CSV table of C-alpha atoms in Angstrom, one decimal:
chain,number,residue,atom,x,y,z
A,13,LEU,CA,-10.8,-9.4,2.4
A,14,SER,CA,-10.5,-5.7,1.7
A,15,GLY,CA,-9.6,-3.9,-1.5
A,16,CYS,CA,-10.9,-6.4,-4.1
A,17,ASP,CA,-11.6,-4.0,-7.0
A,18,SER,CA,-8.3,-5.0,-8.6
A,19,GLY,CA,-4.8,-6.3,-7.9
A,20,PHE,CA,-3.8,-8.5,-5.0
A,21,GLY,CA,-7.3,-8.4,-3.4
A,22,GLN,CA,-9.2,-9.4,-6.6
A,23,ALA,CA,-6.7,-12.2,-7.4
A,24,THR,CA,-6.8,-13.5,-3.8
A,25,ALA,CA,-10.6,-13.5,-3.6
A,26,ARG,CA,-10.7,-15.5,-6.8
A,27,HIS,CA,-8.1,-17.9,-5.5
A,28,LEU,CA,-9.7,-18.5,-2.1
A,29,ASP,CA,-13.1,-19.0,-3.8
A,30,ILE,CA,-11.7,-21.7,-6.1
A,31,MET,CA,-10.2,-23.4,-3.0
A,32,GLY,CA,-13.8,-23.6,-1.6
A,33,PHE,CA,-13.7,-20.9,1.1
A,34,ARG,CA,-16.6,-18.6,1.9
A,35,VAL,CA,-15.2,-15.2,1.0
A,36,PHE,CA,-16.4,-11.8,2.0
A,37,ALA,CA,-14.8,-9.4,-0.5
A,38,SER,CA,-15.0,-5.7,-0.1
A,39,VAL,CA,-14.8,-3.3,-3.1
A,40,LEU,CA,-14.9,0.5,-3.3
A,41,ASP,CA,-17.5,0.3,-6.1
A,42,LEU,CA,-19.9,-2.6,-6.6
A,43,GLN,CA,-20.2,-1.7,-10.3
A,44,SER,CA,-16.4,-1.5,-11.0
A,45,PRO,CA,-15.0,-3.8,-13.7
A,46,GLY,CA,-13.1,-5.7,-11.0
A,47,ALA,CA,-16.3,-6.3,-9.0
A,48,GLN,CA,-18.2,-7.4,-12.1
A,49,GLU,CA,-15.3,-9.8,-13.0
A,50,LEU,CA,-15.5,-11.4,-9.5
A,51,ARG,CA,-19.3,-11.8,-9.9
A,52,GLN,CA,-18.8,-13.6,-13.2
A,53,SER,CA,-15.8,-15.8,-12.3
A,54,CYS,CA,-16.5,-16.8,-8.7
A,55,SER,CA,-19.1,-19.2,-7.1
A,56,THR,CA,-22.2,-18.0,-5.2
A,57,ARG,CA,-20.2,-18.5,-1.9
A,58,LEU,CA,-18.4,-15.2,-2.6
A,59,THR,CA,-20.1,-12.1,-1.2
A,60,LEU,CA,-19.3,-8.7,-2.5
A,61,LEU,CA,-19.6,-5.9,0.0
A,62,GLN,CA,-19.2,-2.1,-0.8
A,63,MET,CA,-16.8,-0.4,1.6
A,64,ASP,CA,-14.8,2.8,1.7
A,65,LEU,CA,-12.3,2.5,4.5
A,66,THR,CA,-12.4,6.3,5.1
A,67,LYS,CA,-16.1,6.0,6.1
A,68,THR,CA,-17.0,4.6,9.5
A,69,GLU,CA,-20.6,3.9,8.4
A,70,ASP,CA,-19.3,1.7,5.5
A,71,ILE,CA,-17.0,-0.3,7.9
A,72,GLN,CA,-19.9,-0.7,10.5
A,73,ARG,CA,-22.2,-2.0,7.8
A,74,VAL,CA,-19.7,-4.6,6.6
A,75,LEU,CA,-19.0,-5.6,10.2
A,76,GLN,CA,-22.7,-6.1,10.9
A,77,HIS,CA,-23.1,-8.2,7.7
A,78,ILE,CA,-20.1,-10.4,8.5
A,79,GLN,CA,-21.2,-10.8,12.2
A,80,ALA,CA,-24.7,-11.9,11.1
A,81,HIS,CA,-23.3,-14.5,8.7
A,82,THR,CA,-20.5,-15.9,10.9
A,83,ASN,CA,-21.8,-15.7,14.5
A,84,SER,CA,-22.2,-19.4,14.9
A,85,THR,CA,-18.8,-20.3,13.3
A,86,GLY,CA,-16.6,-17.3,14.0
A,87,LEU,CA,-14.3,-15.9,11.3
A,88,TRP,CA,-11.2,-17.7,10.3
A,89,GLY,CA,-9.3,-15.0,8.5
A,90,LEU,CA,-9.1,-11.3,7.8
A,91,VAL,CA,-7.0,-10.0,4.9
A,92,ASN,CA,-6.2,-6.3,5.2
A,93,ASN,CA,-5.3,-5.6,1.6
A,94,ALA,CA,-6.8,-2.2,0.6
A,95,GLY,CA,-4.2,0.4,0.1
A,96,PHE,CA,-4.0,3.9,-1.3
A,97,ASN,CA,-1.4,6.3,-2.7
A,98,ASP,CA,-1.7,9.1,-5.3
A,99,THR,CA,1.4,11.2,-4.6
A,100,ILE,CA,4.9,10.8,-5.8
A,101,ALA,CA,6.8,13.8,-4.6
A,102,ASP,CA,9.2,15.0,-1.9
A,103,ALA,CA,7.7,15.2,1.6
A,104,GLU,CA,7.9,19.0,1.5
A,105,LEU,CA,6.0,19.1,-1.8
A,106,SER,CA,3.3,16.6,-0.7
A,107,PRO,CA,0.2,18.4,0.7
A,108,LEU,CA,-0.6,17.6,4.3
A,109,GLY,CA,-4.0,16.3,3.1
A,110,LYS,CA,-2.2,13.6,1.1
A,111,PHE,CA,-0.6,12.4,4.3
A,112,ARG,CA,-3.9,12.4,6.1
A,113,THR,CA,-5.7,10.4,3.3
A,114,CYS,CA,-3.0,7.7,3.2
A,115,MET,CA,-3.3,7.4,7.0
A,116,GLU,CA,-7.1,7.3,6.8
A,117,VAL,CA,-7.1,4.4,4.3
A,118,ASN,CA,-3.9,2.5,5.0
A,119,PHE,CA,-3.8,2.8,8.7
A,120,PHE,CA,-7.0,3.9,10.4
A,121,GLY,CA,-9.4,2.1,8.0
A,122,SER,CA,-7.5,-1.2,8.4
A,123,LEU,CA,-7.2,-0.7,12.2
A,124,GLU,CA,-11.0,0.0,12.6
A,125,LEU,CA,-11.8,-3.1,10.5
A,126,THR,CA,-9.4,-5.3,12.4
A,127,LYS,CA,-10.7,-4.2,15.8
A,128,GLY,CA,-14.3,-4.7,14.7
A,129,LEU,CA,-13.6,-8.2,13.6
A,130,LEU,CA,-11.5,-9.3,16.5
A,131,PRO,CA,-14.3,-10.9,18.6
A,132,LEU,CA,-15.1,-13.2,15.7
A,133,LEU,CA,-11.4,-13.9,15.0
A,134,ARG,CA,-10.8,-14.7,18.7
A,135,SER,CA,-13.7,-17.2,18.8
A,136,ALA,CA,-12.2,-19.1,15.9
A,137,GLY,CA,-8.6,-18.7,16.9
A,138,GLY,CA,-8.1,-17.4,13.4
A,139,ARG,CA,-5.6,-15.4,11.3
A,140,ILE,CA,-4.9,-11.7,10.4
A,141,VAL,CA,-2.9,-11.2,7.2
A,142,THR,CA,-2.0,-7.6,6.3
A,143,VAL,CA,-0.5,-6.3,3.1
A,144,SER,CA,2.0,-3.6,4.0
A,145,SER,CA,5.0,-2.4,2.0
A,146,PRO,CA,8.8,-2.2,2.1
A,147,ALA,CA,8.2,1.6,1.8
A,148,GLY,CA,7.1,1.3,5.5
A,149,ASP,CA,10.5,0.0,6.5
A,150,MET,CA,12.8,2.2,4.3
A,151,PRO,CA,12.8,5.9,3.3
A,152,PHE,CA,12.0,5.6,-0.4
A,153,PRO,CA,12.5,8.9,-2.1
A,154,CYS,CA,9.2,10.7,-2.9
A,155,LEU,CA,7.0,8.2,-1.0
A,156,ALA,CA,6.8,9.8,2.5
A,157,ALA,CA,3.0,10.0,2.7
A,158,TYR,CA,2.5,6.4,1.7
A,159,GLY,CA,5.5,5.0,3.5
A,160,ALA,CA,4.6,6.7,6.8
A,161,SER,CA,1.1,5.2,6.7
A,162,LYS,CA,2.5,1.7,6.0
A,163,ALA,CA,5.1,2.1,8.7
A,164,ALA,CA,2.3,2.8,11.2
A,165,LEU,CA,0.3,-0.2,9.8
A,166,SER,CA,3.2,-2.6,10.1
A,167,LEU,CA,3.9,-1.5,13.7
A,168,VAL,CA,0.3,-1.9,14.9
A,169,MET,CA,0.0,-5.3,13.2
A,170,ASP,CA,3.3,-6.4,14.9
A,171,THR,CA,1.8,-5.3,18.2
A,172,PHE,CA,-1.4,-7.3,17.5
A,173,ARG,CA,0.7,-10.3,16.7
A,174,SER,CA,2.4,-10.2,20.1
A,175,GLU,CA,-0.8,-9.3,22.1
A,176,LEU,CA,-3.1,-11.8,20.4
A,177,GLN,CA,-0.8,-14.8,20.9
A,178,PRO,CA,-2.6,-16.0,24.0
A,179,TRP,CA,-5.9,-16.1,22.0
A,180,GLY,CA,-4.3,-18.4,19.4
A,181,ILE,CA,-4.5,-15.8,16.6
A,182,LYS,CA,-1.6,-15.7,14.3
A,183,VAL,CA,-0.7,-12.4,12.5
A,184,SER,CA,1.4,-12.1,9.4
A,185,LEU,CA,2.6,-9.1,7.3
A,186,ILE,CA,3.1,-9.3,3.5
A,187,LEU,CA,5.7,-6.9,2.1
A,188,PRO,CA,5.5,-7.2,-1.7
A,189,GLY,CA,8.0,-6.0,-4.3
A,190,TYR,CA,6.6,-3.8,-7.2
A,191,TYR,CA,3.6,-5.4,-8.9
A,192,LYS,CA,1.2,-4.2,-11.6
A,193,THR,CA,-2.0,-3.4,-9.7
A,194,GLY,CA,-4.9,-1.1,-10.4
A,195,THR,CA,-4.1,2.5,-11.3
A,196,THR,CA,-0.5,2.2,-9.9
A,197,CYS,CA,0.8,1.5,-13.3
A,198,ASP,CA,-1.3,3.9,-15.4
A,199,PRO,CA,0.9,6.8,-16.7
A,200,ALA,CA,-2.2,8.9,-17.5
A,201,PHE,CA,-3.3,8.7,-13.8
A,202,TRP,CA,0.2,9.8,-12.6
A,203,ASN,CA,0.4,12.7,-15.2
A,204,LEU,CA,-2.9,14.0,-13.9
A,205,GLN,CA,-1.7,13.7,-10.3
A,206,LYS,CA,1.4,15.7,-11.3
A,207,GLN,CA,-0.6,18.5,-12.9
A,208,GLN,CA,-2.8,18.7,-9.8
A,209,LEU,CA,0.2,18.9,-7.5
A,210,LEU,CA,1.9,21.6,-9.6
A,211,ALA,CA,-1.4,23.6,-9.6
A,212,SER,CA,-1.6,23.3,-5.8
A,213,LEU,CA,2.0,24.2,-4.8
A,214,PRO,CA,2.6,27.6,-3.2
A,215,GLN,CA,4.6,30.0,-5.5
A,216,GLU,CA,7.6,30.0,-3.2
A,217,LEU,CA,7.9,26.2,-3.2
A,218,LEU,CA,7.5,26.1,-7.0
A,219,GLN,CA,10.2,28.7,-7.4
A,220,ALA,CA,12.6,26.8,-5.0
A,221,TYR,CA,12.2,23.3,-6.6
A,222,GLY,CA,11.1,24.2,-10.1
A,223,GLU,CA,8.4,22.7,-12.3
A,224,GLU,CA,11.0,20.7,-14.2
A,225,TYR,CA,12.0,19.0,-10.9
A,226,VAL,CA,8.5,17.7,-10.4
A,227,GLU,CA,8.3,16.7,-14.1
A,228,GLU,CA,11.6,14.7,-13.8
A,229,ILE,CA,10.3,12.8,-10.7
A,230,ASN,CA,7.1,11.9,-12.6
A,231,GLN,CA,9.2,10.7,-15.7
A,232,GLN,CA,11.5,8.6,-13.6
A,233,PHE,CA,8.5,7.0,-11.8
A,234,ILE,CA,6.7,6.2,-15.1
A,235,GLN,CA,10.0,4.7,-16.2
A,236,PHE,CA,10.2,2.6,-13.0
A,237,MET,CA,6.7,1.3,-13.7
A,238,LYS,CA,8.0,-0.7,-16.6
A,239,VAL,CA,9.7,-3.1,-14.1
A,240,ALA,CA,6.4,-3.9,-12.4
A,241,VAL,CA,5.6,-7.6,-12.3
A,242,GLU,CA,2.3,-8.7,-13.9
A,243,ASP,CA,2.1,-12.2,-12.3
A,244,LEU,CA,0.6,-11.7,-8.9
A,245,SER,CA,0.7,-15.3,-7.9
A,246,ALA,CA,3.7,-15.0,-5.5
A,247,VAL,CA,1.7,-12.4,-3.4
A,248,VAL,CA,-1.5,-14.5,-3.6
A,249,ASN,CA,0.4,-17.6,-2.4
A,250,SER,CA,2.0,-15.7,0.5
A,251,ILE,CA,-1.5,-14.4,1.6
A,252,THR,CA,-2.9,-17.9,1.3
A,253,GLU,CA,0.0,-19.4,3.3
A,254,GLY,CA,-0.5,-16.7,6.0
A,255,LEU,CA,-4.1,-17.8,6.3
A,256,LEU,CA,-3.6,-21.6,6.1
A,257,ALA,CA,-0.1,-22.7,7.2
A,258,ALA,CA,0.1,-24.4,10.6
A,259,ASN,CA,2.9,-21.9,11.5
A,260,PRO,CA,2.7,-19.0,9.1
A,261,ALA,CA,5.7,-16.6,8.8
A,262,VAL,CA,5.6,-13.3,10.7
A,263,ARG,CA,6.7,-11.6,7.4
A,264,TYR,CA,6.5,-12.6,3.8
A,265,TYR,CA,8.6,-10.9,1.1
A,266,PRO,CA,7.1,-11.9,-2.3
A,267,GLY,CA,8.9,-10.3,-5.2
A,268,GLN,CA,12.4,-10.0,-6.7
A,269,GLY,CA,15.2,-7.9,-5.3
A,270,LEU,CA,13.8,-7.6,-1.7
A,271,GLY,CA,16.6,-9.7,-0.2
A,272,ILE,CA,19.4,-7.4,-1.3
A,273,MET,CA,17.3,-4.4,-0.4
A,274,TYR,CA,16.7,-5.5,3.1
A,275,PHE,CA,20.4,-6.6,3.5
A,276,ILE,CA,21.6,-3.1,2.5
A,277,HIS,CA,18.9,-1.5,4.8
A,278,ARG,CA,20.0,-3.5,7.8
A,279,TYR,CA,23.7,-3.9,7.5
A,280,LEU,CA,25.2,-1.1,5.5
A,281,PRO,CA,25.7,2.7,6.3
A,282,TYR,CA,22.9,5.1,5.8
A,283,PHE,CA,24.5,6.9,2.8
A,284,VAL,CA,24.8,3.5,1.0
A,285,ARG,CA,21.2,2.8,1.7
A,286,ASP,CA,20.1,6.2,0.4
A,287,LEU,CA,22.2,5.8,-2.7
A,288,PHE,CA,20.7,2.4,-3.3
A,289,LEU,CA,17.1,3.6,-3.0
A,290,LYS,CA,17.7,6.5,-5.3
A,291,GLY,CA,19.4,4.3,-7.9
A,292,PHE,CA,16.7,1.6,-7.6
A,293,PHE,CA,13.6,3.9,-7.5
A,294,ILE,CA,13.8,7.7,-8.0
A,295,ASN,CA,16.9,9.9,-8.1
A,296,PRO,CA,15.7,13.5,-8.5
A,297,LYS,CA,17.9,16.2,-10.0
A,298,LEU,CA,18.9,19.2,-7.9
A,299,PRO,CA,16.1,21.6,-7.1
A,300,ARG,CA,16.2,24.8,-9.1
A,301,ALA,CA,17.4,27.0,-6.3
A,302,LEU,CA,20.4,24.7,-5.7
A,303,ARG,CA,21.6,24.5,-9.4
A,304,ARG,CA,24.6,26.6,-10.4
A,305,GLU,CA,22.9,28.2,-13.4
A,306,HIS,CA,20.2,29.5,-11.1
A,307,HIS,CA,22.8,31.1,-8.9
A,308,ASN,CA,24.5,32.7,-11.9
A,309,ASP,CA,21.1,34.1,-13.1
A,310,VAL,CA,20.5,35.6,-9.7
A,311,LYS,CA,23.9,37.2,-9.7
A,312,LYS,CA,23.2,38.8,-13.1
């Protein structure tokens, strides 16, 4: 189970431990408050493993540990939960490095871990449950880097689902609504990210969009955070069902408002979908270069 420092991973690790399972829970930092909390609240069956999904040596170390402890039994389930995003901005304003980091953690890291554990999963005819995002299905404004990585993740897991059927492995995707997890709901974290983004932007881009444009996006996102759901049990239950149900669903959608969102996405015209996503999430003002007062200033 990856990404157990906080949020869905931490809550699921605790839940599976209470149910009596042997859980291998990976965390970014063995000394983090989340890791300490799992140590205190879980049984000795739970094993905490340090893993940074961007580091092959970390992934290999975890694979070796799990192989050594499950060789005779095989591995019943893998939960790809670790995810990363630290950029809320238009695709043009998001540095290329941010796209790469999202891909490294959300796509390549999960892919490497999954491929490494497949021999053990095949011998048990087990399960793969992966936490993706509706942002991987729809073009949420200002989430291109994160959304692109989750789109890639969803697609590769769908391919695994089809290819691993003959081995008896069932593969499920979890597409949660907006929940309060880790730093994702910390305004101070996002304010710092905004400052760093503004400092890194080329002068020409900053002129075209304007500092107030980036400020406005950040304010709207901080406002949106207030609707984040604190009770993670719907997601934990979906992950658990994906691991244990005789016939798990291919996709789970824990969270409110996802039904209407997917209906609009699938059946209504593109402009309606775009309007809905802006109204629901972030609706940036016009960039500075497109505003009338800017044109008037230039004329003067």
